[in-house]
Amino acid sequence: MAEDASGTDGLQVTVEFTGGLEMLFSNRRKHQITLPVRDENDAAANIAYLVRYLCQNVMRDHRKELFVLDDTVRPGILVLINDGDWELEGGEEYEIQPNDNILFVSTLHGG
Amino acid sequence: MASNNPLDSTIEALRSQISACEAQLQALKLQLAEAEARANSTGPSLLSTQYDQDMTNGVPNAWQTDSLSVLGQTNNESNPPSQALDQSPQKWPLTNDEYKRYGRQLIMPEIGLRGQLRLRAASILIIGVGGLGCPAAAYLAGAGVGKIGLVDGDIVEVSNLHRQILHSTATLGMLKVDSAVSYLKALNPGVEYVAYRERLTPESAIETFQSYDLVLDCTDTPASRYLISDACVLLGKPLVSASALRTEGQLMVLNQPARPPGDASGGPCYRCVFPKPPPAASVVSCGEGGILGPVVGVMGVLQALEAIKLVAGRTGTESVEPNGGQESQTNPDPPSLLLFSAYGSPQFRSIRLRSRKPKCAACSTHATVTPEALASGSLDYVQFCGFIGPVDALLPSERLTAYELAADLANTDMHEATARRVGTARPVIVDVREKVQFDLCSLQGSTNVPFSEISTGGESEEWLAKLRSVSPEQPILVVCRLGNDSQVAVKKMKEAGLHGDGKRWVGDLRGGLRAWRENVDPEFPDY
């Protein structure tokens, strides 16, 4: 893994949370994460893996259901890859690249 | 402890009636002043009060403009200027008042005469006259949109006033739409205002939307957002949707271009972006989460801006045509989501959004949302989005009423009936509101353990250590704002073993601090 293109033992990614999601992540909006290059099944790390990784390693709040539902990001959360809707990039199958910026936005409803 | 004098409510009611009448009177006076000003300025009288300011080259400006225009018209070349002055004032596409009133935007190429005429011919429906709808309506009225519809069934409350800028202390208790229309008429009497004095329903949506070119979603629930988007798709209306909470806001222009369902070249709708509603437990209102006035204000102003851009049109982009149709587009803006974060850096962020979803329930060829389904009421948006009623997780024996707590605190000995349940020792009062709320006001002697710490269940579990240090005989009474979180907190505390296998009473204050205020201490702050 050390020879990976990222030049480190993992993928350096910036993960951000807004719309109240930051409250589930120690009240921090921006997290610099070193994600393993390959997932549990030795496949390239994708968004689905990142979400599992965040649940297991970064999220300290016990209310997982406010982030993940039915093994995917819960309804009402948009996943944005480098300022683009993840639907434009292949959804949770998108393979994470070094220095990607992944933003999780919870929709707001107040007005 | 105050008595509940029936005269108090009569006095209160009379006060609010007087306030409402005064507000209406104020609005009428402003309208009169406006009308008088217009009457003075439209007449050709040289006695106009603006005589001094408006004169250049020894001739009033109005004369100059009129004269020069007449001279420029080949078929009128022989008419002397003095005659032209006496002719109908309708020889210009806008009235003189309009030239003046909209002058600062008229001279911009983005608007110009064409844009102003389009604004005047346009009709815009604003749903929700709160933190978003108020600033949006003010700017659209100011810009000279021909007709503005306002939908809201709520009345003005004092906690609205820090952000809902069309309402005032004098209009407390009035319907928001009436309060708004009186403000807007004073701002610009040249606009037609239509007030819809009730909440939008699936049955009324189609009929209400029909006569408008463009819709602004300024509401505050997921159910209304899906309903509004569906109705816009079915009627081919573009939708400017915004929302805000705490220090953040979001803005999307949806269904733009507003192509028929099944046409993939149309803009995405709310369901394309959010096919499934969020779990009801994850939805936070401004009343629960808080909202900073300028944050929601920014979002409402941006909605007005997008609406003006769509209606007035820009070179090279698709715009909304008054009375339905759309101009043939050359290059519509790609769909995007604008994120605003007041304390973030950068504050604004624009995100590229997906296009229409091929299997969208509203705007695809697979659409199941139809006008018939909407009008018949068979689409239950509240059901679709789910809702959470009040928490009811505890047994009656685990709950104290405000009266019981008051009796206990007033006497040195516990009230007998309460003592049988709770024990004779004085309870420790644990307030589980967040610290910022606890700092606003709290019961004397209470201690703060924020609910977020309890529900997070973090590794440190400091809150547990804090409560374990309380003497094991002492009952624990949990209080919160409304009596919901307190029940969940009691459950968590029992799971953590704080009740010592039943040796210690752990329970909550039924109805929370609201019940305390309503039943015991009317002086306790209501925020």
PDB file of N, CA and C in Angstrom, chain B residues 111 161 191 337 379 402 405 416 426 434 442 480 487 524 526:
ATOM      1  N   ILE B 111     -31.856  44.649 -16.474  1.00  0.00           N
ATOM      2  CA  ILE B 111     -33.302  44.883 -16.372  1.00  0.00           C
ATOM      3  C   ILE B 111     -33.753  45.687 -17.596  1.00  0.00           C
ATOM      4  N   LEU B 161     -40.600  38.177  15.208  1.00  0.00           N
ATOM      5  CA  LEU B 161     -40.247  39.527  14.759  1.00  0.00           C
ATOM      6  C   LEU B 161     -38.757  39.766  14.540  1.00  0.00           C
ATOM      7  N   VAL B 191     -48.559  47.311  -6.884  1.00  0.00           N
ATOM      8  CA  VAL B 191     -48.554  45.863  -7.099  1.00  0.00           C
ATOM      9  C   VAL B 191     -49.900  45.293  -6.663  1.00  0.00           C
ATOM     10  N   LEU B 337     -27.015  23.835  -6.282  1.00  0.00           N
ATOM     11  CA  LEU B 337     -27.455  24.048  -4.901  1.00  0.00           C
ATOM     12  C   LEU B 337     -26.492  25.045  -4.289  1.00  0.00           C
ATOM     13  N   LEU B 379     -52.849  11.748  -2.072  1.00  0.00           N
ATOM     14  CA  LEU B 379     -51.426  11.826  -1.731  1.00  0.00           C
ATOM     15  C   LEU B 379     -51.309  12.456  -0.347  1.00  0.00           C
ATOM     16  N   ALA B 402     -46.061  19.598  37.534  1.00  0.00           N
ATOM     17  CA  ALA B 402     -45.493  20.857  38.021  1.00  0.00           C
ATOM     18  C   ALA B 402     -46.052  21.185  39.407  1.00  0.00           C
ATOM     19  N   LEU B 405     -44.261  19.107  42.022  1.00  0.00           N
ATOM     20  CA  LEU B 405     -42.910  19.610  42.260  1.00  0.00           C
ATOM     21  C   LEU B 405     -42.959  20.898  43.083  1.00  0.00           C
ATOM     22  N   GLU B 416     -47.002  14.137  50.998  1.00  0.00           N
ATOM     23  CA  GLU B 416     -47.123  12.735  51.384  1.00  0.00           C
ATOM     24  C   GLU B 416     -47.277  11.786  50.202  1.00  0.00           C
ATOM     25  N   ARG B 426     -35.172  15.111  49.356  1.00  0.00           N
ATOM     26  CA  ARG B 426     -35.395  16.139  48.335  1.00  0.00           C
ATOM     27  C   ARG B 426     -34.680  15.730  47.034  1.00  0.00           C
ATOM     28  N   GLU B 434     -29.812  22.112  26.520  1.00  0.00           N
ATOM     29  CA  GLU B 434     -28.426  22.436  26.193  1.00  0.00           C
ATOM     30  C   GLU B 434     -27.961  23.590  27.076  1.00  0.00           C
ATOM     31  N   SER B 442     -33.184  28.920  34.693  1.00  0.00           N
ATOM     32  CA  SER B 442     -33.263  27.541  35.191  1.00  0.00           C
ATOM     33  C   SER B 442     -33.905  27.546  36.573  1.00  0.00           C
ATOM     34  N   CYS B 480     -36.806  19.317  31.254  1.00  0.00           N
ATOM     35  CA  CYS B 480     -36.346  19.876  29.984  1.00  0.00           C
ATOM     36  C   CYS B 480     -37.343  20.941  29.563  1.00  0.00           C
ATOM     37  N   GLN B 487     -37.890  12.491  29.141  1.00  0.00           N
ATOM     38  CA  GLN B 487     -38.284  11.075  29.225  1.00  0.00           C
ATOM     39  C   GLN B 487     -37.195  10.169  28.664  1.00  0.00           C
ATOM     40  N   PHE B 524     -41.527  32.645  35.022  1.00  0.00           N
ATOM     41  CA  PHE B 524     -40.417  31.883  34.446  1.00  0.00           C
ATOM     42  C   PHE B 524     -40.347  32.193  32.950  1.00  0.00           C
ATOM     43  N   ASP B 526     -40.248  32.626  29.031  1.00  0.00           N
ATOM     44  CA  ASP B 526     -40.765  31.848  27.895  1.00  0.00           C
ATOM     45  C   ASP B 526     -39.970  32.302  26.675  1.00  0.00           C
TER      46      ASP B 526
END
